[in-house]
Structures are given as structure tokens and as C-alpha cells.
């Protein structure tokens, strides 16, 4: 078993590589629109297709991590990310860009799947998730600061994701060739907490859809409605992600001290207000205030939800299913935001998303109340030790 404070850095790195594409969504979609002959809705659709491919990888591969092996699957995912995003960055042919985004998205999803199943098996999944969120927030913030100074074109954010996948590759040598358990995350005994797990999966689809509907068009709000320069918008995103680091650090320090219901319920309600503020922004102050406040709260709530999903089943099955449902919502977000904005404008889009979040706050909080922090159903007995992700194989 793991020592109490041992950190599985390969899982943290895979989490960072897998989540970077969603974090860079605003600049990716904005650059696709400005650098290629695409409308805003078409660029949003490519962003949604990328994330849908990532979600599909989660559903297809979650039950195959044991069979394929974490090391092999992580390497396949990272290779697909390098080839897909790298190829899309280097071409201006729209069908080739779409194909590269789909391949790269599948690779990101494969990396995230390995990370999610490994994190669910940790003694403290909330702490490991917090470290992963810290890593991806810091890296995405640096990219937002750098991209405006690297010239025009659609390729810079895609290249950043590809290079991150390439940099993480050496750490896969510290992943086990095979996991120690003989069952798959989705197989075996009956799922515990079935009602809570199903409710959490459904609301997480809606929760992630609302978050990424705003995130996918945030760049356009800053450029078109608040009339800011690209460099200014990038700086706001970088500051917002930096502020998000403080939120994640705070969540990691507090841990389950106040339970999960309060940070999940109150945090989601506050996020709805941030969405309204950002979507109605017409100047730098309002835009920055909404984006910064939202980015502080979003990773905090997400870290508690991931911990809640992991607590529903120590074998990680609900963590995989809830994560995949969240990925589907993430995939639908950019297109949803683009369509709502095109039909009704950004302020109305924000109001619709905020109302939806307030509605799902009730079932999210109810699930968090029903499952005590640290309370897990007994796992099936096994004499095989858990895989060690912290030492070289």
C-alpha cells in the first residue's frame, strides 16, 4: 500500500496532460475561428468534437485499463495526442485539422482514463486530484500568457497540448505494466450506492455542460462584447487560472473538514452568479471579475465532486462513470454555448446556464449529504497489493 504522504506523480502528470485540452478550449476555439475559414459555430463544433472524442475514449477504455495495462494505455494515449494535436497544428486544411483534433482528443481521453482509475485507488483521491488541478491550471495559465506573443494562426494552443503529452511520456515508465487486480473497473460485483451514483452522473453531465458552454465562448465574450485585445483576454485567463490555483490549494488544505455538501452546493450556486456576470460583461472590470471568481470556484467544486464519486465505490467504478458523464457534458458545452450565444446573445446564454446550475444544485447537494466523507462500502477482499505508481517498474 502507499505511504500516507506518497505522491503518485505519474498519475498527476497524466491528469495534467489529459485535462489541458479542455482548459485551453477558449483560445483553441478562438484561434480556429480566426486562423481558418470557419464561423464561430463551426469552430465551437470542432471544440465539441474534440471533447466528445475524449469522452468516447473514457467510455470505451475504462473497462480495459486492467487488460491493456496502465503503462501501455497511457503511452498509446500520449502518442495519439502528440500525433493528432501536432498534425492539426501544422496544417491549414480544415478536414485534416478536424481529424487531428479527433485523434488528439481520443488520446487525451485515454490518458485521463488511466489517471482517473489510478487516482480512484489512492488512499486520498481528493489530494491527488488537487495536485492534478494545480498542475493543469498553472500550465494553462502559462500558455494563455504565451500564445498572444507567438503570432497569429490556429496552431499554437494545439501544439502546446502536443508538447505537453510528449513531455509526460518519460513518466509512463513508472506506471505498472499490469494492474494488480484481476477485475476491470466496471466489472465484477454489484455497484454500491446505485441511486446516488446515477444521480451524480446525470447532474455532472449538466454541470460540466454549463461550465464549458461558458468556457468555450469566453474568449469571444472578451473580444466581441467587452472589446478587449487578444493579449488582454489571454492575461485575464492567466490571472483567473492563477487565482484558481489558490482555490485548489485552499480546497486541498481544508479537505473534508466541512464535508462535501457545503463546498459542492454553495460553490455551484456561486458559480451560477459568476456565469451571469461573465456573460453580461461589456468592459474589462466586469469580464475579469466574472472569469476570475468563476475560475477560483470551478476547480474547488470539481475536486470535491471527484472525491465524492471515488467514495461511492473503492474500486473506482463510479469515479469512471461519473467522469465519463462529465466528459460528455464537457464535449457538448462549446457547441451549446455557441448556439445559445448565436441565437439569443451572450447575456441570455449566461442566464439560461445559471438557472440550469441552480436547478441541479439540489440533487448534487443531496448526494453529497447522503454519503459521509471517508465512508466507503467494503471492497472485495484481495491478497494482492495495490499498484505502486511512485517507483520505477
mmCIF file of N, CA, C and O in Angstrom, residues 48-64 73 102-113 186 320 323-332:
data_model
loop_
_atom_site.group_PDB
_atom_site.id
_atom_site.type_symbol
_atom_site.label_atom_id
_atom_site.label_comp_id
_atom_site.label_asym_id
_atom_site.label_seq_id
_atom_site.Cartn_x
_atom_site.Cartn_y
_atom_site.Cartn_z
ATOM 1 N N UNK A 48 -16.235 20.922 -29.619
ATOM 2 C CA UNK A 48 -17.105 19.899 -29.054
ATOM 3 C C UNK A 48 -16.721 18.505 -29.560
ATOM 4 O O UNK A 48 -16.746 17.533 -28.803
ATOM 5 N N UNK A 49 -16.375 18.405 -30.849
ATOM 6 C CA UNK A 49 -15.983 17.117 -31.404
ATOM 7 C C UNK A 49 -14.715 16.600 -30.739
ATOM 8 O O UNK A 49 -14.584 15.398 -30.445
ATOM 9 N N UNK A 50 -13.761 17.494 -30.485
ATOM 10 C CA UNK A 50 -12.531 17.110 -29.790
ATOM 11 C C UNK A 50 -12.850 16.524 -28.419
ATOM 12 O O UNK A 50 -12.359 15.449 -28.039
ATOM 13 N N UNK A 51 -13.696 17.224 -27.666
ATOM 14 C CA UNK A 51 -14.015 16.778 -26.320
ATOM 15 C C UNK A 51 -14.909 15.542 -26.334
ATOM 16 O O UNK A 51 -14.821 14.697 -25.434
ATOM 17 N N UNK A 52 -15.768 15.410 -27.348
ATOM 18 C CA UNK A 52 -16.587 14.210 -27.467
ATOM 19 C C UNK A 52 -15.712 12.991 -27.740
ATOM 20 O O UNK A 52 -15.955 11.900 -27.200
ATOM 21 N N UNK A 53 -14.686 13.166 -28.551
ATOM 22 C CA UNK A 53 -13.743 12.078 -28.797
ATOM 23 C C UNK A 53 -13.043 11.672 -27.505
ATOM 24 O O UNK A 53 -12.831 10.479 -27.241
ATOM 25 N N UNK A 54 -12.714 12.665 -26.681
ATOM 26 C CA UNK A 54 -12.083 12.375 -25.390
ATOM 27 C C UNK A 54 -13.038 11.606 -24.482
ATOM 28 O O UNK A 54 -12.645 10.647 -23.808
ATOM 29 N N UNK A 55 -14.316 12.020 -24.468
ATOM 30 C CA UNK A 55 -15.304 11.314 -23.652
ATOM 31 C C UNK A 55 -15.504 9.883 -24.141
ATOM 32 O O UNK A 55 -15.628 8.946 -23.344
ATOM 33 N N UNK A 56 -15.519 9.700 -25.468
ATOM 34 C CA UNK A 56 -15.681 8.357 -26.036
ATOM 35 C C UNK A 56 -14.554 7.443 -25.594
ATOM 36 O O UNK A 56 -14.770 6.253 -25.304
ATOM 37 N N UNK A 57 -13.342 7.990 -25.525
ATOM 38 C CA UNK A 57 -12.208 7.187 -25.053
ATOM 39 C C UNK A 57 -12.444 6.700 -23.633
ATOM 40 O O UNK A 57 -12.134 5.552 -23.290
ATOM 41 N N UNK A 58 -13.014 7.582 -22.778
ATOM 42 C CA UNK A 58 -13.292 7.172 -21.403
ATOM 43 C C UNK A 58 -14.265 6.015 -21.333
ATOM 44 O O UNK A 58 -14.048 5.030 -20.617
ATOM 45 N N UNK A 59 -15.366 6.104 -22.095
ATOM 46 C CA UNK A 59 -16.358 5.026 -22.079
ATOM 47 C C UNK A 59 -15.798 3.721 -22.658
ATOM 48 O O UNK A 59 -16.068 2.637 -22.151
ATOM 49 N N UNK A 60 -15.017 3.835 -23.735
ATOM 50 C CA UNK A 60 -14.515 2.631 -24.404
ATOM 51 C C UNK A 60 -13.382 1.952 -23.635
ATOM 52 O O UNK A 60 -13.246 0.724 -23.671
ATOM 53 N N UNK A 61 -12.575 2.732 -22.938
ATOM 54 C CA UNK A 61 -11.347 2.190 -22.352
ATOM 55 C C UNK A 61 -11.404 1.974 -20.853
ATOM 56 O O UNK A 61 -10.518 1.318 -20.301
ATOM 57 N N UNK A 62 -12.430 2.492 -20.186
ATOM 58 C CA UNK A 62 -12.480 2.387 -18.726
ATOM 59 C C UNK A 62 -12.428 0.942 -18.259
ATOM 60 O O UNK A 62 -11.765 0.621 -17.275
ATOM 61 N N UNK A 63 -13.104 0.041 -18.957
ATOM 62 C CA UNK A 63 -13.128 -1.362 -18.557
ATOM 63 C C UNK A 63 -11.948 -2.151 -19.109
ATOM 64 O O UNK A 63 -11.857 -3.364 -18.890
ATOM 65 N N UNK A 64 -11.038 -1.476 -19.818
ATOM 66 C CA UNK A 64 -9.922 -2.186 -20.446
ATOM 67 C C UNK A 64 -8.560 -1.772 -19.890
ATOM 68 O O UNK A 64 -7.530 -2.213 -20.392
ATOM 69 N N UNK A 73 -1.482 1.682 -22.096
ATOM 70 C CA UNK A 73 -2.593 2.537 -22.483
ATOM 71 C C UNK A 73 -2.210 4.012 -22.383
ATOM 72 O O UNK A 73 -2.584 4.823 -23.249
ATOM 73 N N UNK A 102 -9.784 15.141 -33.492
ATOM 74 C CA UNK A 102 -10.454 13.921 -33.030
ATOM 75 C C UNK A 102 -9.450 12.903 -32.509
ATOM 76 O O UNK A 102 -9.655 12.291 -31.456
ATOM 77 N N UNK A 103 -8.353 12.710 -33.234
ATOM 78 C CA UNK A 103 -7.321 11.764 -32.803
ATOM 79 C C UNK A 103 -6.691 12.238 -31.492
ATOM 80 O O UNK A 103 -6.507 11.465 -30.543
ATOM 81 N N UNK A 104 -6.340 13.524 -31.450
ATOM 82 C CA UNK A 104 -5.754 14.063 -30.234
ATOM 83 C C UNK A 104 -6.705 13.990 -29.058
ATOM 84 O O UNK A 104 -6.292 13.670 -27.930
ATOM 85 N N UNK A 105 -8.005 14.280 -29.291
ATOM 86 C CA UNK A 105 -8.979 14.188 -28.218
ATOM 87 C C UNK A 105 -9.091 12.778 -27.660
ATOM 88 O O UNK A 105 -9.192 12.591 -26.441
ATOM 89 N N UNK A 106 -9.052 11.787 -28.543
ATOM 90 C CA UNK A 106 -9.097 10.396 -28.080
ATOM 91 C C UNK A 106 -7.865 10.090 -27.228
ATOM 92 O O UNK A 106 -7.958 9.397 -26.210
ATOM 93 N N UNK A 107 -6.717 10.605 -27.646
ATOM 94 C CA UNK A 107 -5.504 10.398 -26.858
ATOM 95 C C UNK A 107 -5.592 11.042 -25.491
ATOM 96 O O UNK A 107 -5.187 10.446 -24.471
ATOM 97 N N UNK A 108 -6.136 12.267 -25.423
ATOM 98 C CA UNK A 108 -6.327 12.923 -24.138
ATOM 99 C C UNK A 108 -7.248 12.103 -23.243
ATOM 100 O O UNK A 108 -7.005 11.952 -22.034
ATOM 101 N N UNK A 109 -8.324 11.566 -23.841
ATOM 102 C CA UNK A 109 -9.253 10.751 -23.065
ATOM 103 C C UNK A 109 -8.621 9.482 -22.535
ATOM 104 O O UNK A 109 -8.909 9.062 -21.405
ATOM 105 N N UNK A 110 -7.757 8.857 -23.342
ATOM 106 C CA UNK A 110 -7.071 7.652 -22.876
ATOM 107 C C UNK A 110 -6.157 7.964 -21.694
ATOM 108 O O UNK A 110 -6.116 7.221 -20.704
ATOM 109 N N UNK A 111 -5.420 9.066 -21.783
ATOM 110 C CA UNK A 111 -4.550 9.459 -20.672
ATOM 111 C C UNK A 111 -5.363 9.763 -19.418
ATOM 112 O O UNK A 111 -4.999 9.364 -18.299
ATOM 113 N N UNK A 112 -6.478 10.462 -19.593
ATOM 114 C CA UNK A 112 -7.329 10.788 -18.456
ATOM 115 C C UNK A 112 -7.923 9.534 -17.833
ATOM 116 O O UNK A 112 -8.072 9.441 -16.608
ATOM 117 N N UNK A 113 -8.268 8.537 -18.652
ATOM 118 C CA UNK A 113 -8.827 7.292 -18.143
ATOM 119 C C UNK A 113 -7.839 6.576 -17.238
ATOM 120 O O UNK A 113 -8.188 6.099 -16.152
ATOM 121 N N UNK A 186 -15.243 -1.703 -14.239
ATOM 122 C CA UNK A 186 -16.685 -1.709 -14.442
ATOM 123 C C UNK A 186 -17.288 -3.097 -14.332
ATOM 124 O O UNK A 186 -18.464 -3.294 -14.554
ATOM 125 N N UNK A 320 -15.127 6.351 -12.601
ATOM 126 C CA UNK A 320 -15.010 6.265 -14.060
ATOM 127 C C UNK A 320 -16.305 6.702 -14.730
ATOM 128 O O UNK A 320 -16.311 7.487 -15.682
ATOM 129 N N UNK A 323 -16.977 10.416 -14.196
ATOM 130 C CA UNK A 323 -16.023 11.167 -15.008
ATOM 131 C C UNK A 323 -16.364 11.137 -16.482
ATOM 132 O O UNK A 323 -16.234 12.142 -17.187
ATOM 133 N N UNK A 324 -16.840 9.984 -16.968
ATOM 134 C CA UNK A 324 -17.214 9.887 -18.379
ATOM 135 C C UNK A 324 -18.463 10.711 -18.675
ATOM 136 O O UNK A 324 -18.563 11.357 -19.726
ATOM 137 N N UNK A 325 -19.433 10.700 -17.752
ATOM 138 C CA UNK A 325 -20.627 11.540 -17.924
ATOM 139 C C UNK A 325 -20.239 13.014 -17.935
ATOM 140 O O UNK A 325 -20.769 13.810 -18.729
ATOM 141 N N UNK A 326 -19.308 13.375 -17.066
ATOM 142 C CA UNK A 326 -18.817 14.755 -17.046
ATOM 143 C C UNK A 326 -18.134 15.106 -18.365
ATOM 144 O O UNK A 326 -18.297 16.216 -18.885
ATOM 145 N N UNK A 327 -17.383 14.163 -18.914
ATOM 146 C CA UNK A 327 -16.708 14.411 -20.197
ATOM 147 C C UNK A 327 -17.706 14.625 -21.330
ATOM 148 O O UNK A 327 -17.467 15.436 -22.223
ATOM 149 N N UNK A 328 -18.818 13.888 -21.290
ATOM 150 C CA UNK A 328 -19.845 14.102 -22.308
ATOM 151 C C UNK A 328 -20.426 15.516 -22.202
ATOM 152 O O UNK A 328 -20.657 16.184 -23.215
ATOM 153 N N UNK A 329 -20.669 15.954 -20.972
ATOM 154 C CA UNK A 329 -21.146 17.319 -20.790
ATOM 155 C C UNK A 329 -20.128 18.339 -21.256
ATOM 156 O O UNK A 329 -20.486 19.348 -21.888
ATOM 157 N N UNK A 330 -18.867 18.068 -20.947
ATOM 158 C CA UNK A 330 -17.792 18.943 -21.398
ATOM 159 C C UNK A 330 -17.763 19.028 -22.925
ATOM 160 O O UNK A 330 -17.586 20.112 -23.503
ATOM 161 N N UNK A 331 -17.973 17.888 -23.577
ATOM 162 C CA UNK A 331 -17.954 17.857 -25.041
ATOM 163 C C UNK A 331 -19.105 18.650 -25.638
ATOM 164 O O UNK A 331 -18.955 19.321 -26.669
ATOM 165 N N UNK A 332 -20.275 18.577 -24.994
ATOM 166 C CA UNK A 332 -21.441 19.280 -25.526
ATOM 167 C C UNK A 332 -21.403 20.775 -25.230
ATOM 168 O O UNK A 332 -22.136 21.546 -25.857
#
